[in-house]
mmCIF file of C-alpha atoms in Angstrom:
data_model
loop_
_atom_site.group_PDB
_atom_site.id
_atom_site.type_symbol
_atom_site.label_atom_id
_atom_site.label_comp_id
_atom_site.label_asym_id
_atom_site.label_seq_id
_atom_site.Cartn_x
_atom_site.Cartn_y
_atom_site.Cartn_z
ATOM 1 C CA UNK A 241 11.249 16.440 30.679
ATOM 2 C CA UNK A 242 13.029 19.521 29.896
ATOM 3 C CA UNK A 243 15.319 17.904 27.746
ATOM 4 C CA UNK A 244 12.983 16.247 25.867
ATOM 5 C CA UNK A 245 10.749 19.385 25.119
ATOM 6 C CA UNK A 246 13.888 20.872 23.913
ATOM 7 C CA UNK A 247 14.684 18.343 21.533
ATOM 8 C CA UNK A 248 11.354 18.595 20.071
ATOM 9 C CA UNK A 249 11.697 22.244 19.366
ATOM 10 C CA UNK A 250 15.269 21.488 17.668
ATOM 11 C CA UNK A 251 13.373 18.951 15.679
ATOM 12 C CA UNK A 252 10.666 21.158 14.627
ATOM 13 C CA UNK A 253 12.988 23.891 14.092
ATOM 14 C CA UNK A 254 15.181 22.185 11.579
ATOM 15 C CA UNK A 255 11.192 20.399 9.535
ATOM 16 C CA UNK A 256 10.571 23.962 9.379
ATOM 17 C CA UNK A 257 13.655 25.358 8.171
ATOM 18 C CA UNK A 258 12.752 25.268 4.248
ATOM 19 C CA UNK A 259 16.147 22.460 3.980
ATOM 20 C CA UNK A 260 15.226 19.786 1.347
ATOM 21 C CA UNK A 261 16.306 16.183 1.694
ATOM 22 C CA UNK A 262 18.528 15.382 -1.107
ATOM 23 C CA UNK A 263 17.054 11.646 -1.714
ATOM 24 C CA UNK A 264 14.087 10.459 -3.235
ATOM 25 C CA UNK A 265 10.888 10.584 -1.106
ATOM 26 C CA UNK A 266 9.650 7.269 -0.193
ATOM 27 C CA UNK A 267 7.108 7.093 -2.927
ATOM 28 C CA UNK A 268 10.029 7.774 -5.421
ATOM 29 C CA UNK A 269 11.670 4.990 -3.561
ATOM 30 C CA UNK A 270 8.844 2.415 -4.046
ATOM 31 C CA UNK A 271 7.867 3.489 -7.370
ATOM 32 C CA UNK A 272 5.224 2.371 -9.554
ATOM 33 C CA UNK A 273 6.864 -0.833 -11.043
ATOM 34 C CA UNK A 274 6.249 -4.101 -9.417
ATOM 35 C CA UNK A 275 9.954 -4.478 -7.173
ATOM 36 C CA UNK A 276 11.142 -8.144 -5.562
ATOM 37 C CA UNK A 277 12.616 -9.232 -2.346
ATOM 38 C CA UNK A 278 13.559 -11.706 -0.682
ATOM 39 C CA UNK A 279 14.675 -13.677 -3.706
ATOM 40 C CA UNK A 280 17.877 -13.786 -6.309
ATOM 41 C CA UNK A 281 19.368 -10.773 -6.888
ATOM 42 C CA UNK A 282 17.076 -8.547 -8.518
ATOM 43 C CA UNK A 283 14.832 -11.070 -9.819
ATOM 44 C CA UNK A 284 11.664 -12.418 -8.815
ATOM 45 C CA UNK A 285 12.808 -15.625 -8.516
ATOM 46 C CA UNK A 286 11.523 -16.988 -4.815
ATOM 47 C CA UNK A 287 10.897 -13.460 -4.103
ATOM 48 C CA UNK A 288 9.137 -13.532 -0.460
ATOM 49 C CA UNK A 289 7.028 -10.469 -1.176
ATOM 50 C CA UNK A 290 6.943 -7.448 -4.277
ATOM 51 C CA UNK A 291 5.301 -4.422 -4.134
ATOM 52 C CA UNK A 292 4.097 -1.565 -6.478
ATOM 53 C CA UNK A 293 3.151 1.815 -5.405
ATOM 54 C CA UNK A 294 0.237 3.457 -6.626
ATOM 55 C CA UNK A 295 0.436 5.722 -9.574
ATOM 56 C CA UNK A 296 -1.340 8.722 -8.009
ATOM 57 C CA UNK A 297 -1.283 10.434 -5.186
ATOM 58 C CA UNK A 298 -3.701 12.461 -2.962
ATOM 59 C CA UNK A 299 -3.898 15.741 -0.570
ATOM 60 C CA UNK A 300 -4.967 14.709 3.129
ATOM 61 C CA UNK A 301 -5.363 16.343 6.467
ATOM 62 C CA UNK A 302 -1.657 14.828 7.557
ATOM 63 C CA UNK A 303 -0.041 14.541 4.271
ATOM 64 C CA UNK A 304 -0.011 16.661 0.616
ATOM 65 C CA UNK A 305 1.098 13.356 -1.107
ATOM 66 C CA UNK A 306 -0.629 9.917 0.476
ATOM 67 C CA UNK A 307 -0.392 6.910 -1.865
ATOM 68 C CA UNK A 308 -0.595 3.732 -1.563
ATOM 69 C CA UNK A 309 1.204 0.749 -1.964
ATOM 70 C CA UNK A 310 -0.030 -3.283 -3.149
ATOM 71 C CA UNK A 311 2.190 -5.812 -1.642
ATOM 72 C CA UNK A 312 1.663 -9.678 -2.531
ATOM 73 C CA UNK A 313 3.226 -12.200 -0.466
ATOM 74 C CA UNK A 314 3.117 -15.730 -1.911
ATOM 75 C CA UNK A 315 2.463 -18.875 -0.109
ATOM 76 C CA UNK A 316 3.506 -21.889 -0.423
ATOM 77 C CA UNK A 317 0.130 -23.588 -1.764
ATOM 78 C CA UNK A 318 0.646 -21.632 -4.636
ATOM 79 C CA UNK A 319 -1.789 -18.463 -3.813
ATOM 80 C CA UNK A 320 -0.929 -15.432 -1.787
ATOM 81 C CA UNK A 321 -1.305 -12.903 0.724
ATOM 82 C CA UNK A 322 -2.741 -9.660 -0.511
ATOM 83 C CA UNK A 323 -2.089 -6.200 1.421
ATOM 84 C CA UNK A 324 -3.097 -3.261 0.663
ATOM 85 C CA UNK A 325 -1.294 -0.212 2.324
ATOM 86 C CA UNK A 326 -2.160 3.768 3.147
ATOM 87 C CA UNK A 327 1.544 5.950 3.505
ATOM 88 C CA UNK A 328 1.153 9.537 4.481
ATOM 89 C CA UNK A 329 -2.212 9.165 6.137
ATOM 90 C CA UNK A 330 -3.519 6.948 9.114
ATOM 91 C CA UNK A 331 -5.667 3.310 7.449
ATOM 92 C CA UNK A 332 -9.352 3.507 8.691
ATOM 93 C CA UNK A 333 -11.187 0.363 8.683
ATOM 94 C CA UNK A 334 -13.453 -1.414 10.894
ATOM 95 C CA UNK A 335 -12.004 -4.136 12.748
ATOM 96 C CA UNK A 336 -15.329 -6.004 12.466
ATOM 97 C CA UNK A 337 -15.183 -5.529 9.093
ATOM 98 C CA UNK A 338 -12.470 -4.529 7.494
ATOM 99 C CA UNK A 339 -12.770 -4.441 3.404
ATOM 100 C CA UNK A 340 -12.328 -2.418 0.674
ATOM 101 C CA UNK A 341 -13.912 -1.849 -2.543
ATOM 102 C CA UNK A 342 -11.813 -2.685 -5.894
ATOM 103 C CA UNK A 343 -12.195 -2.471 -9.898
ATOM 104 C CA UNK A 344 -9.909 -4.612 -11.793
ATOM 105 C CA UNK A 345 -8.950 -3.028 -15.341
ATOM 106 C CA UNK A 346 -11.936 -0.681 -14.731
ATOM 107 C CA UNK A 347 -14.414 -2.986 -14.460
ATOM 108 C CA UNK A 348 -17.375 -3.135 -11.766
ATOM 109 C CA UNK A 349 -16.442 -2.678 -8.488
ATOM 110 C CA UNK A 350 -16.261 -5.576 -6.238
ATOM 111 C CA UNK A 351 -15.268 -6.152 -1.914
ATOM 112 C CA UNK A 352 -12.598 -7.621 -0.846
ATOM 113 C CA UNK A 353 -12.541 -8.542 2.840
ATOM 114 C CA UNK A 354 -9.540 -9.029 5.331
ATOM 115 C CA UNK A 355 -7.860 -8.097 8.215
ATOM 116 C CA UNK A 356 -6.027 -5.114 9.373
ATOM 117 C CA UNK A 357 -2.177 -5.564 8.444
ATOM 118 C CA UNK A 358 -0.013 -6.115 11.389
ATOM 119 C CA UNK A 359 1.418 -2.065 11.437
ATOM 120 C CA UNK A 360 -1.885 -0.930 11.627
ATOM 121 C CA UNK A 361 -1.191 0.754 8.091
ATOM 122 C CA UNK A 362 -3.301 -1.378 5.653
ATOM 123 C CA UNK A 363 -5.487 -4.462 5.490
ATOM 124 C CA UNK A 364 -4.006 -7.865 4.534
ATOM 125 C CA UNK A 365 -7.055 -9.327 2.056
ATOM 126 C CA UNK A 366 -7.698 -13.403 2.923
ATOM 127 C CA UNK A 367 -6.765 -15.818 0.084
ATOM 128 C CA UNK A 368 -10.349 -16.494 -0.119
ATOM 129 C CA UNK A 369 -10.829 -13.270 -1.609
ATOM 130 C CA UNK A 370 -9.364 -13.708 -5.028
ATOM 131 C CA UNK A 371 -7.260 -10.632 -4.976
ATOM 132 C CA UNK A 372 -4.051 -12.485 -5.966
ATOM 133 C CA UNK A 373 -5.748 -14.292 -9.035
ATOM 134 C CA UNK A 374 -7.429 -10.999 -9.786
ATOM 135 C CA UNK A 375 -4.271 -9.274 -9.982
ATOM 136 C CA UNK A 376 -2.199 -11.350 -11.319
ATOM 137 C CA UNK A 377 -4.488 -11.511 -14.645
ATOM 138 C CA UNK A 378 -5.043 -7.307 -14.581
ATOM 139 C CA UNK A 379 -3.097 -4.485 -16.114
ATOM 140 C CA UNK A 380 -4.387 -2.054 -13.217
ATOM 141 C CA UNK A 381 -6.386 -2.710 -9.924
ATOM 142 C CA UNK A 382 -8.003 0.662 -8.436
ATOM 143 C CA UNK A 383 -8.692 0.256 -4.700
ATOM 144 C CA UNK A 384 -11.094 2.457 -2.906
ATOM 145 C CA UNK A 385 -8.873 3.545 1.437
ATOM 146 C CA UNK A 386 -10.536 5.668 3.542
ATOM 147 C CA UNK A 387 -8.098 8.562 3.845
ATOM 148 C CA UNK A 388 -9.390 11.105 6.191
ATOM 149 C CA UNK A 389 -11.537 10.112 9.091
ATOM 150 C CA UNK A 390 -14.352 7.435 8.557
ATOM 151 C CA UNK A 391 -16.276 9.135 5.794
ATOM 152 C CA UNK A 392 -13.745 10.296 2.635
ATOM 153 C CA UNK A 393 -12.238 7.854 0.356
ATOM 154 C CA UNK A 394 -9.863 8.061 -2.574
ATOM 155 C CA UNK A 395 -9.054 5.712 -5.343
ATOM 156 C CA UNK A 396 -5.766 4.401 -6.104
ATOM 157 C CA UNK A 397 -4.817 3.078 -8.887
ATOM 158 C CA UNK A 398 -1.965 0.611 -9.368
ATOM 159 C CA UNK A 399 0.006 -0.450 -12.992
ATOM 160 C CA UNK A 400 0.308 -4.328 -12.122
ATOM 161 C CA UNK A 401 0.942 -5.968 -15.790
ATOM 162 C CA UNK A 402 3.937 -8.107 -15.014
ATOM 163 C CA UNK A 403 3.407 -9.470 -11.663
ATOM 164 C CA UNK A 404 5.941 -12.086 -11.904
ATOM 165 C CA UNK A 405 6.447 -14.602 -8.731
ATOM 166 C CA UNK A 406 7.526 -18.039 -10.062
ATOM 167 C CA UNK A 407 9.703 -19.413 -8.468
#
């Protein structure tokens, strides 16, 4: 127990010693362009997922930059997996009911339902929904998380224009 205690304090000792990291954060690391994996090289050909971060960040209780980041996971019936994901602050949703509200291109908001994402971190919205299709046809999607406790939400906006998954 002792040891463990003590390793704590060395760990809390060194967050609070004012050192920087010298590599990008992990929003600099997603970024806000849509990024491919799981296919060719670079490329989005057969890509298994991409992702785009959100191109704002906000202040919470745990975190002084939380964003967000929209991954799309195609399937092989030509549609796909939508998840929507909360870094730097703890996803909120009711298990019941877990959905969130979204504007395509600023347009009128609309619910999109689902289930919470498998890390507890987001909510992976049902093909049903028509979050792919929406998507796929916007230039930005602005989703609505819950971002400290149940009450306070903040939008996030994402830059999709260029979603490209053909494979």
């Amino acid at each position: 127990m002792r040891a463990i205690l003590t390793i704590a304090a060395v760990a809390a000792l060194a967050a609070c010693s004012g050192e920087k990291n010298e590599g990008p954060t992990q929003r600099e690391q997603i970024g806000q362009t849509w990024k491919y994996e799981g296919g060719k090289g670079e490329s989005a050909k057969g890509a298994k997922v991409a992702y785009i971060g959100s191109a704002n960040a906000v202040q919470t209780m745990t975190a002084p930059d939380t964003f967000s980041v929209l991954l799309v996971q195609p399937l092989k019936n030509g549609t796909a997996d939508v998840t929507v994901k909360l870094v730097g602050a703890p996803f909120t949703c009711d298990l019941s009911d877990c959905r969130i509200k979204a504007r395509i291109d600023g347009g009128k908001a609309e619910e999109w339902k689902g289930r919470v994402a498998t890390n507890d971190d987001g909510i992976t919205i049902a093909p049903s929904q028509g979050a792919y299709a929406a998507i796929r046809k916007a230039k930005t999607v602005t989703v609505d998380l819950v971002v400290d406790g149940k009450e306070q939400t903040a939008p996030f906006t994402f830059n999709v224009a260029g979603l490209d998954l053909k494979g």
